[in-house]
Every structure is written in C-alpha cells, then in structure tokens.
Amino acid sequence: MADYRFPGEWIKDGMVLEENVTSETISRLESFEMLQGDVLVATYPKTGTTWLQELVWLVCNNGDTRKSRSVNLNGRIPFLEYKMGGGESGLEMLQTKSPPHLMMTHLRSDTFRTQIEAGKVNIVIGIRNPKDTLVSFYHFYRMNRSLGNFKGSWDDFFELHKAKHILCGDYFRWYSSWLQYKDKPNVLLVKYEDMHRRMPDVIKDVSNFLGKKLPQNIIDGIVQHLSFDNMSKNNTVNRSIMATFDNKISPFLRKGKVGDWKNYFSKEQSDAVDKSYKDIIEPFGVTLSFE
C-alpha cells in the first residue's frame, strides 16, 4: 500500500500535509516575527508531542495544573500551521494573544529558517526513537478519520514509510532539518525516552533552558500530572474531543512505552531503520534508546 493517499492530502517539498494546513498559512509563517521570550515546540508526529507540550506549558506557568485541566492544550500552545475545527489557524490565534507566545509545529525547520537564525525564539525539539515512532504512527493512521482510517497491516504501513509518504514526510529528513540547529544556545533537544526514565531531570533541564526557577514541590506536582495514567484521563490533553479521532480503534494516548516496536518489526525492517538511524541521526551526535 505504498500508493496509499488520505483524503485531501497535498505535498510541499516532500512533506505530506492535511487539507487544514494551507500553503497560505505556511507562507505567512515564513515571515512571522518571533519575539524574545517566545517558545516554539517542534516535534515530528507521534514522538511525545502532547507530553512535551504540556510539560513546556506547565514550566512556563509555574506548574499550574488546575488551569491546565480547565483549558484545552491546543488553546494554550496552538499548532501554528493547523486550522482547528475548520476555523482559524494557530498563527491567527496567536495574533490575538499578548506575548510571550507559546507555540507548536510539526513542520520542518525550513519554514522557520529566518526566525531560527535571528536567535530570539527559544526552541524545544522533541525526539523519539524512529521505531517506536513508526509503530505509534501506524495506530494513529488507523484511528484518524482525517487520514482515512488506514485499513492496511503494519507491513503495509512500513511500505508507506519506505516510500517517504506518511504525514509530515520522512522521519529522517524531518530530523536532519532540525538537528542542524541543536547546538545553538536558543535550542534544547528533549528525548522521549529521557522523559520516561528521568522526568524530574527533564523538567529541570527545560526550566533552566527557559530561565524558570521552579521549587521542588512544583516539579514534583508536574511529574505527577504528567504520568501516563493522569494524562490519558485528562480531557484537556487526551484529544478525546477531537471528532476525527476514533479512540475505540486505538486511543490517541495508546501505551506511552519504550520498546513496543519489538512486537511489530521484522528483522529486515529493523535493519533498514537502523541503517538510516546510523547514517542520518548519529552523525549529529544524537544517541537514542530503543528499549
């Protein structure tokens, strides 16, 4: 099923995009001025996006879990490129809010080259090992009506990945676009697997990066709030209100584990991803955990 296409998809420079992301919005983003103190969270889909969004928002808002449970996450850190519910884009939402702005994107760094080089905006890049990412992406394709509720098998989906024709394009091209900036002082790389193993330390890393000094009791509260059990039950982050998501097929927050890929990958598939990982990710000095 390497020729699978979902309804309304279009392609910009190898990035497969949904119809609620428009070329006009992307063009506007290329010249959108990001200010000192703004925060941009950049992730490839299914790499812990929701988890990292919530973490960054809590760090910037002194761990206010009460407010976070009352306002939907997309309203707190809007996706710049998406028109939510057919309405205004995240970019348009931001223009009604006072700075500093918290914002989110699944686009490659190409769109934001001018802003990155200006060095004003703080950028938090989230990354997850590619094997678990692809398995999570497979289930996301299955449960997402916007993506046509993919009916193929895991092997079919892997062929789609090999053809570099999944949402937001090839994982490795996406990360090579962002990792070239990972050593800039206004950029922080956060690994999904580290969030699993040492969440308190990750919260401190993000806090220090953003110039926030959080007391230990606030950090402890954020850790508890970000547990998979609490996140999956929290309707402001679990995307349960998304009309296009069928959580009966597969929950949006599905397992939240490291190493689930072993239940899906053949040796040939694993070897192919390992080669791309060693050829493209490791040269940036980035090492990811696969179990």
mmCIF file of C-alpha atoms in Angstrom:
data_model
loop_
_atom_site.group_PDB
_atom_site.id
_atom_site.type_symbol
_atom_site.label_atom_id
_atom_site.label_comp_id
_atom_site.label_asym_id
_atom_site.label_seq_id
_atom_site.Cartn_x
_atom_site.Cartn_y
_atom_site.Cartn_z
ATOM 1 C CA MET A 1 0.000 0.000 0.000
ATOM 2 C CA ALA A 2 2.890 2.351 -0.725
ATOM 3 C CA ASP A 3 0.488 4.238 -3.001
ATOM 4 C CA TYR A 4 -1.994 4.962 -0.160
ATOM 5 C CA ARG A 5 -3.349 8.524 -0.093
ATOM 6 C CA PHE A 6 -5.605 10.027 2.563
ATOM 7 C CA PRO A 7 -8.473 12.424 1.709
ATOM 8 C CA GLY A 8 -7.376 15.961 0.872
ATOM 9 C CA GLU A 9 -3.662 15.377 1.264
ATOM 10 C CA TRP A 10 -1.192 17.602 -0.538
ATOM 11 C CA ILE A 11 2.587 17.744 -0.713
ATOM 12 C CA LYS A 12 5.035 20.589 -0.182
ATOM 13 C CA ASP A 13 8.704 19.782 -0.778
ATOM 14 C CA GLY A 14 8.282 16.160 0.307
ATOM 15 C CA MET A 15 6.066 16.946 3.300
ATOM 16 C CA VAL A 16 2.682 15.223 3.148
ATOM 17 C CA LEU A 17 0.169 17.641 4.661
ATOM 18 C CA GLU A 18 -3.505 17.651 5.592
ATOM 19 C CA GLU A 19 -6.013 19.970 3.960
ATOM 20 C CA ASN A 20 -6.357 22.014 7.161
ATOM 21 C CA VAL A 21 -2.741 23.120 6.659
ATOM 22 C CA THR A 22 -2.699 25.623 3.808
ATOM 23 C CA SER A 23 0.090 26.958 1.626
ATOM 24 C CA GLU A 24 -1.051 30.464 2.573
ATOM 25 C CA THR A 25 -0.506 29.781 6.285
ATOM 26 C CA ILE A 26 2.935 28.296 5.646
ATOM 27 C CA SER A 27 3.906 31.348 3.580
ATOM 28 C CA ARG A 28 2.794 33.633 6.412
ATOM 29 C CA LEU A 29 4.781 31.569 8.920
ATOM 30 C CA GLU A 30 7.967 32.070 6.916
ATOM 31 C CA SER A 31 7.847 35.793 7.684
ATOM 32 C CA PHE A 32 6.104 35.650 11.078
ATOM 33 C CA GLU A 33 8.196 37.567 13.625
ATOM 34 C CA MET A 34 9.014 35.567 16.741
ATOM 35 C CA LEU A 35 9.943 37.683 19.736
ATOM 36 C CA GLN A 36 12.408 37.423 22.603
ATOM 37 C CA GLY A 37 10.880 35.074 25.167
ATOM 38 C CA ASP A 38 8.643 33.223 22.693
ATOM 39 C CA VAL A 39 8.819 29.420 22.848
ATOM 40 C CA LEU A 40 8.419 27.123 19.845
ATOM 41 C CA VAL A 41 7.976 23.380 20.443
ATOM 42 C CA ALA A 42 8.906 21.393 17.327
ATOM 43 C CA THR A 43 8.166 17.684 17.002
ATOM 44 C CA TYR A 44 7.635 15.060 14.355
ATOM 45 C CA PRO A 45 4.204 13.439 14.851
ATOM 46 C CA LYS A 46 3.910 10.671 17.456
ATOM 47 C CA THR A 47 7.159 11.497 19.251
ATOM 48 C CA GLY A 48 5.592 12.568 22.552
ATOM 49 C CA THR A 49 4.191 15.846 21.241
ATOM 50 C CA THR A 50 1.310 16.142 23.717
ATOM 51 C CA TRP A 51 3.534 15.162 26.629
ATOM 52 C CA LEU A 52 6.154 17.769 25.742
ATOM 53 C CA GLN A 53 3.554 20.465 25.018
ATOM 54 C CA GLU A 54 2.035 20.003 28.453
ATOM 55 C CA LEU A 55 5.447 19.948 30.133
ATOM 56 C CA VAL A 56 6.553 23.196 28.487
ATOM 57 C CA TRP A 57 3.262 24.935 29.286
ATOM 58 C CA LEU A 58 3.472 23.891 32.950
ATOM 59 C CA VAL A 59 7.082 25.055 33.258
ATOM 60 C CA CYS A 60 6.126 28.432 31.777
ATOM 61 C CA ASN A 61 3.098 28.711 34.081
ATOM 62 C CA ASN A 62 4.645 27.732 37.401
ATOM 63 C CA GLY A 63 3.119 24.250 37.377
ATOM 64 C CA ASP A 64 -0.476 25.495 37.336
ATOM 65 C CA THR A 65 -2.134 22.099 36.871
ATOM 66 C CA ARG A 66 -5.531 23.493 37.869
ATOM 67 C CA LYS A 67 -5.602 25.855 34.906
ATOM 68 C CA SER A 68 -4.139 23.218 32.584
ATOM 69 C CA ARG A 69 -7.075 20.928 33.392
ATOM 70 C CA SER A 70 -9.589 23.618 32.502
ATOM 71 C CA VAL A 71 -8.252 24.866 29.153
ATOM 72 C CA ASN A 72 -7.670 22.608 26.151
ATOM 73 C CA LEU A 73 -3.989 22.147 25.293
ATOM 74 C CA ASN A 74 -4.368 23.449 21.728
ATOM 75 C CA GLY A 75 -5.726 26.678 23.191
ATOM 76 C CA ARG A 76 -2.692 27.001 25.432
ATOM 77 C CA ILE A 77 0.014 26.036 22.922
ATOM 78 C CA PRO A 78 -1.580 26.279 19.477
ATOM 79 C CA PHE A 79 -0.279 24.446 16.412
ATOM 80 C CA LEU A 80 0.864 27.275 14.167
ATOM 81 C CA GLU A 81 0.018 25.638 10.848
ATOM 82 C CA TYR A 82 -3.280 23.889 11.610
ATOM 83 C CA LYS A 83 -6.777 25.274 11.253
ATOM 84 C CA MET A 84 -8.533 23.647 14.185
ATOM 85 C CA GLY A 85 -12.092 22.547 13.523
ATOM 86 C CA GLY A 86 -12.043 24.377 10.197
ATOM 87 C CA GLY A 87 -11.660 27.732 11.948
ATOM 88 C CA GLU A 88 -8.647 29.964 12.443
ATOM 89 C CA SER A 89 -5.102 28.680 12.328
ATOM 90 C CA GLY A 90 -2.839 28.603 15.353
ATOM 91 C CA LEU A 91 -0.960 31.523 13.824
ATOM 92 C CA GLU A 92 -4.179 33.540 13.738
ATOM 93 C CA MET A 93 -4.947 32.553 17.343
ATOM 94 C CA LEU A 94 -1.550 33.830 18.486
ATOM 95 C CA GLN A 95 -2.115 37.228 16.957
ATOM 96 C CA THR A 96 -4.923 37.832 19.465
ATOM 97 C CA LYS A 97 -2.713 36.911 22.440
ATOM 98 C CA SER A 98 -0.142 39.011 24.252
ATOM 99 C CA PRO A 99 3.499 37.886 24.077
ATOM 100 C CA PRO A 100 5.483 35.950 25.036
ATOM 101 C CA HIS A 101 3.905 33.273 22.867
ATOM 102 C CA LEU A 102 3.960 29.508 23.342
ATOM 103 C CA MET A 103 3.522 27.699 20.038
ATOM 104 C CA MET A 104 3.784 24.299 18.417
ATOM 105 C CA THR A 105 4.699 22.929 14.979
ATOM 106 C CA HIS A 106 5.066 19.677 13.052
ATOM 107 C CA LEU A 107 6.701 21.485 10.109
ATOM 108 C CA ARG A 108 10.352 21.073 9.188
ATOM 109 C CA SER A 109 12.780 23.808 10.142
ATOM 110 C CA ASP A 110 12.846 25.151 6.569
ATOM 111 C CA THR A 111 9.726 27.214 7.273
ATOM 112 C CA PHE A 112 11.361 28.919 10.258
ATOM 113 C CA ARG A 113 14.892 29.477 8.981
ATOM 114 C CA THR A 114 14.696 33.267 9.367
ATOM 115 C CA GLN A 115 13.373 33.058 12.937
ATOM 116 C CA ILE A 116 15.913 30.413 13.967
ATOM 117 C CA GLU A 117 18.819 32.451 12.650
ATOM 118 C CA ALA A 118 17.510 35.604 14.383
ATOM 119 C CA GLY A 119 18.016 33.730 17.651
ATOM 120 C CA LYS A 120 15.165 35.344 19.596
ATOM 121 C CA VAL A 121 12.741 32.449 19.960
ATOM 122 C CA ASN A 122 13.518 29.573 22.328
ATOM 123 C CA ILE A 123 13.080 26.249 20.508
ATOM 124 C CA VAL A 124 12.386 22.922 22.225
ATOM 125 C CA ILE A 125 12.793 19.994 19.830
ATOM 126 C CA GLY A 126 11.227 16.690 20.877
ATOM 127 C CA ILE A 127 12.650 13.444 19.516
ATOM 128 C CA ARG A 128 11.763 9.757 19.941
ATOM 129 C CA ASN A 129 13.447 6.669 18.558
ATOM 130 C CA PRO A 130 12.191 6.056 14.999
ATOM 131 C CA LYS A 131 10.969 2.503 15.557
ATOM 132 C CA ASP A 132 8.528 3.317 18.359
ATOM 133 C CA THR A 133 7.564 6.462 16.457
ATOM 134 C CA LEU A 134 6.561 4.462 13.386
ATOM 135 C CA VAL A 135 4.516 1.953 15.393
ATOM 136 C CA SER A 136 2.671 4.772 17.139
ATOM 137 C CA PHE A 137 2.162 6.479 13.786
ATOM 138 C CA TYR A 138 0.658 3.275 12.339
ATOM 139 C CA HIS A 139 -2.019 3.205 15.036
ATOM 140 C CA PHE A 140 -2.606 6.947 14.605
ATOM 141 C CA TYR A 141 -3.293 6.368 10.898
ATOM 142 C CA ARG A 142 -5.771 3.645 11.855
ATOM 143 C CA MET A 143 -7.766 5.762 14.320
ATOM 144 C CA ASN A 144 -7.706 9.089 12.470
ATOM 145 C CA ARG A 145 -10.607 9.725 10.087
ATOM 146 C CA SER A 146 -8.708 12.642 8.549
ATOM 147 C CA LEU A 147 -6.075 10.136 7.469
ATOM 148 C CA GLY A 148 -8.702 7.801 6.037
ATOM 149 C CA ASN A 149 -8.730 5.270 8.912
ATOM 150 C CA PHE A 150 -5.902 3.301 7.318
ATOM 151 C CA LYS A 151 -7.028 -0.310 6.878
ATOM 152 C CA GLY A 152 -3.701 -1.830 5.935
ATOM 153 C CA SER A 153 -1.429 -4.002 8.067
ATOM 154 C CA TRP A 154 1.711 -2.934 9.888
ATOM 155 C CA ASP A 155 3.744 -4.249 6.932
ATOM 156 C CA ASP A 156 1.641 -2.118 4.580
ATOM 157 C CA PHE A 157 2.297 0.954 6.693
ATOM 158 C CA PHE A 158 6.024 0.257 6.753
ATOM 159 C CA GLU A 159 5.991 0.234 2.956
ATOM 160 C CA LEU A 160 4.358 3.666 3.102
ATOM 161 C CA HIS A 161 7.192 4.810 5.356
ATOM 162 C CA LYS A 162 9.787 3.396 2.946
ATOM 163 C CA ALA A 163 8.119 5.382 0.169
ATOM 164 C CA LYS A 164 8.540 8.509 2.367
ATOM 165 C CA HIS A 165 4.828 9.145 2.007
ATOM 166 C CA ILE A 166 3.482 9.489 5.541
ATOM 167 C CA LEU A 167 2.172 12.633 7.208
ATOM 168 C CA CYS A 168 4.902 15.301 7.544
ATOM 169 C CA GLY A 169 7.199 13.288 5.308
ATOM 170 C CA ASP A 170 10.200 11.160 6.111
ATOM 171 C CA TYR A 171 11.223 10.953 9.793
ATOM 172 C CA PHE A 172 14.918 11.152 8.954
ATOM 173 C CA ARG A 173 14.632 14.123 6.630
ATOM 174 C CA TRP A 174 12.464 15.901 9.203
ATOM 175 C CA TYR A 175 15.030 15.472 11.987
ATOM 176 C CA SER A 176 18.026 16.276 9.816
ATOM 177 C CA SER A 177 16.363 19.640 9.161
ATOM 178 C CA TRP A 178 16.081 20.439 12.878
ATOM 179 C CA LEU A 179 19.146 18.729 14.344
ATOM 180 C CA GLN A 180 21.475 21.009 12.397
ATOM 181 C CA TYR A 181 20.497 23.681 14.949
ATOM 182 C CA LYS A 182 20.668 21.551 18.115
ATOM 183 C CA ASP A 183 23.829 23.230 19.458
ATOM 184 C CA LYS A 184 22.541 26.790 19.168
ATOM 185 C CA PRO A 185 22.095 28.435 22.594
ATOM 186 C CA ASN A 186 18.381 29.032 21.963
ATOM 187 C CA VAL A 187 17.688 25.360 21.120
ATOM 188 C CA LEU A 188 17.070 22.438 23.502
ATOM 189 C CA LEU A 189 16.716 18.801 22.416
ATOM 190 C CA VAL A 190 14.421 16.667 24.608
ATOM 191 C CA LYS A 191 14.356 12.897 24.190
ATOM 192 C CA TYR A 192 11.103 10.992 24.701
ATOM 193 C CA GLU A 193 12.984 8.144 26.355
ATOM 194 C CA ASP A 194 14.548 10.536 28.885
ATOM 195 C CA MET A 195 11.067 11.746 29.800
ATOM 196 C CA HIS A 196 10.261 8.143 30.686
ATOM 197 C CA ARG A 197 13.396 7.440 32.692
ATOM 198 C CA ARG A 198 14.154 10.754 34.382
ATOM 199 C CA MET A 199 11.217 13.110 34.109
ATOM 200 C CA PRO A 200 12.255 15.304 37.091
ATOM 201 C CA ASP A 201 15.624 15.953 35.442
ATOM 202 C CA VAL A 202 13.991 16.750 32.095
ATOM 203 C CA ILE A 203 11.665 19.249 33.789
ATOM 204 C CA LYS A 204 14.695 20.905 35.395
ATOM 205 C CA ASP A 205 16.507 20.965 32.037
ATOM 206 C CA VAL A 206 13.537 22.667 30.367
ATOM 207 C CA SER A 207 13.119 25.050 33.309
ATOM 208 C CA ASN A 208 16.767 26.095 33.222
ATOM 209 C CA PHE A 209 16.675 26.493 29.448
ATOM 210 C CA LEU A 210 13.639 28.785 29.664
ATOM 211 C CA GLY A 211 15.017 30.736 32.636
ATOM 212 C CA LYS A 212 12.422 29.436 35.093
ATOM 213 C CA LYS A 213 13.363 28.505 38.655
ATOM 214 C CA LEU A 214 10.802 26.043 39.959
ATOM 215 C CA PRO A 215 10.821 24.817 43.575
ATOM 216 C CA GLN A 216 10.955 21.066 44.152
ATOM 217 C CA ASN A 217 7.310 20.812 45.216
ATOM 218 C CA ILE A 218 6.199 22.340 41.894
ATOM 219 C CA ILE A 219 8.463 19.936 39.970
ATOM 220 C CA ASP A 220 7.006 17.015 41.929
ATOM 221 C CA GLY A 221 3.488 18.179 41.063
ATOM 222 C CA ILE A 222 4.356 18.397 37.368
ATOM 223 C CA VAL A 223 5.842 14.885 37.439
ATOM 224 C CA GLN A 224 2.646 13.503 38.923
ATOM 225 C CA HIS A 225 0.456 15.427 36.494
ATOM 226 C CA LEU A 226 2.473 14.100 33.527
ATOM 227 C CA SER A 227 2.156 10.420 34.424
ATOM 228 C CA PHE A 228 0.653 8.359 31.600
ATOM 229 C CA ASP A 229 -2.328 7.397 33.753
ATOM 230 C CA ASN A 230 -3.164 11.030 34.558
ATOM 231 C CA MET A 231 -2.561 12.246 31.005
ATOM 232 C CA SER A 232 -4.771 9.540 29.475
ATOM 233 C CA LYS A 233 -7.659 10.537 31.786
ATOM 234 C CA ASN A 234 -7.220 14.295 31.330
ATOM 235 C CA ASN A 235 -9.693 15.526 28.702
ATOM 236 C CA THR A 236 -7.750 18.729 28.020
ATOM 237 C CA VAL A 237 -4.809 16.719 26.651
ATOM 238 C CA ASN A 238 -6.044 13.259 25.620
ATOM 239 C CA ARG A 239 -7.719 14.598 22.429
ATOM 240 C CA SER A 240 -10.983 12.857 23.386
ATOM 241 C CA ILE A 241 -12.957 15.808 21.982
ATOM 242 C CA MET A 242 -11.370 15.503 18.526
ATOM 243 C CA ALA A 243 -14.210 14.480 16.211
ATOM 244 C CA THR A 244 -11.790 12.963 13.695
ATOM 245 C CA PHE A 245 -10.208 10.579 16.235
ATOM 246 C CA ASP A 246 -11.791 7.175 16.872
ATOM 247 C CA ASN A 247 -10.356 6.138 20.224
ATOM 248 C CA LYS A 248 -12.263 2.844 20.017
ATOM 249 C CA ILE A 249 -9.932 1.773 17.201
ATOM 250 C CA SER A 250 -6.842 2.937 19.087
ATOM 251 C CA PRO A 251 -6.545 5.501 21.906
ATOM 252 C CA PHE A 252 -4.718 8.701 20.984
ATOM 253 C CA LEU A 253 -2.559 8.190 24.089
ATOM 254 C CA ARG A 254 -2.065 4.496 23.416
ATOM 255 C CA LYS A 255 0.699 2.943 25.553
ATOM 256 C CA GLY A 256 3.395 5.504 26.243
ATOM 257 C CA LYS A 257 6.131 2.878 26.349
ATOM 258 C CA VAL A 258 9.645 2.403 25.031
ATOM 259 C CA GLY A 259 10.388 -0.742 23.026
ATOM 260 C CA ASP A 260 6.901 -1.645 21.771
ATOM 261 C CA TRP A 261 8.401 -1.742 18.265
ATOM 262 C CA LYS A 262 9.715 -5.247 19.014
ATOM 263 C CA ASN A 263 6.134 -6.523 18.743
ATOM 264 C CA TYR A 264 5.869 -5.285 15.142
ATOM 265 C CA PHE A 265 9.194 -5.045 13.307
ATOM 266 C CA SER A 266 10.656 -7.838 11.237
ATOM 267 C CA LYS A 267 14.437 -8.200 11.236
ATOM 268 C CA GLU A 268 14.581 -6.729 7.736
ATOM 269 C CA GLN A 269 12.511 -3.718 8.782
ATOM 270 C CA SER A 270 14.597 -3.220 11.922
ATOM 271 C CA ASP A 271 17.852 -3.401 9.973
ATOM 272 C CA ALA A 272 16.584 -0.841 7.439
ATOM 273 C CA VAL A 273 15.694 1.679 10.161
ATOM 274 C CA ASP A 274 18.970 1.005 11.977
ATOM 275 C CA LYS A 275 20.901 1.888 8.835
ATOM 276 C CA SER A 276 19.038 5.177 8.337
ATOM 277 C CA TYR A 277 19.480 5.988 12.026
ATOM 278 C CA LYS A 278 23.241 5.395 11.879
ATOM 279 C CA ASP A 279 23.629 7.238 8.582
ATOM 280 C CA ILE A 280 21.457 10.264 9.354
ATOM 281 C CA ILE A 281 20.848 10.725 13.107
ATOM 282 C CA GLU A 282 24.094 9.572 14.724
ATOM 283 C CA PRO A 283 26.303 11.976 12.700
ATOM 284 C CA PHE A 284 24.592 14.819 14.574
ATOM 285 C CA GLY A 285 25.958 13.355 17.822
ATOM 286 C CA VAL A 286 22.496 12.195 18.919
ATOM 287 C CA THR A 287 22.074 8.789 20.545
ATOM 288 C CA LEU A 288 18.582 7.416 21.140
ATOM 289 C CA SER A 289 17.432 4.481 23.246
ATOM 290 C CA PHE A 290 15.354 1.745 21.588
ATOM 291 C CA GLU A 291 14.392 -0.195 24.714
#
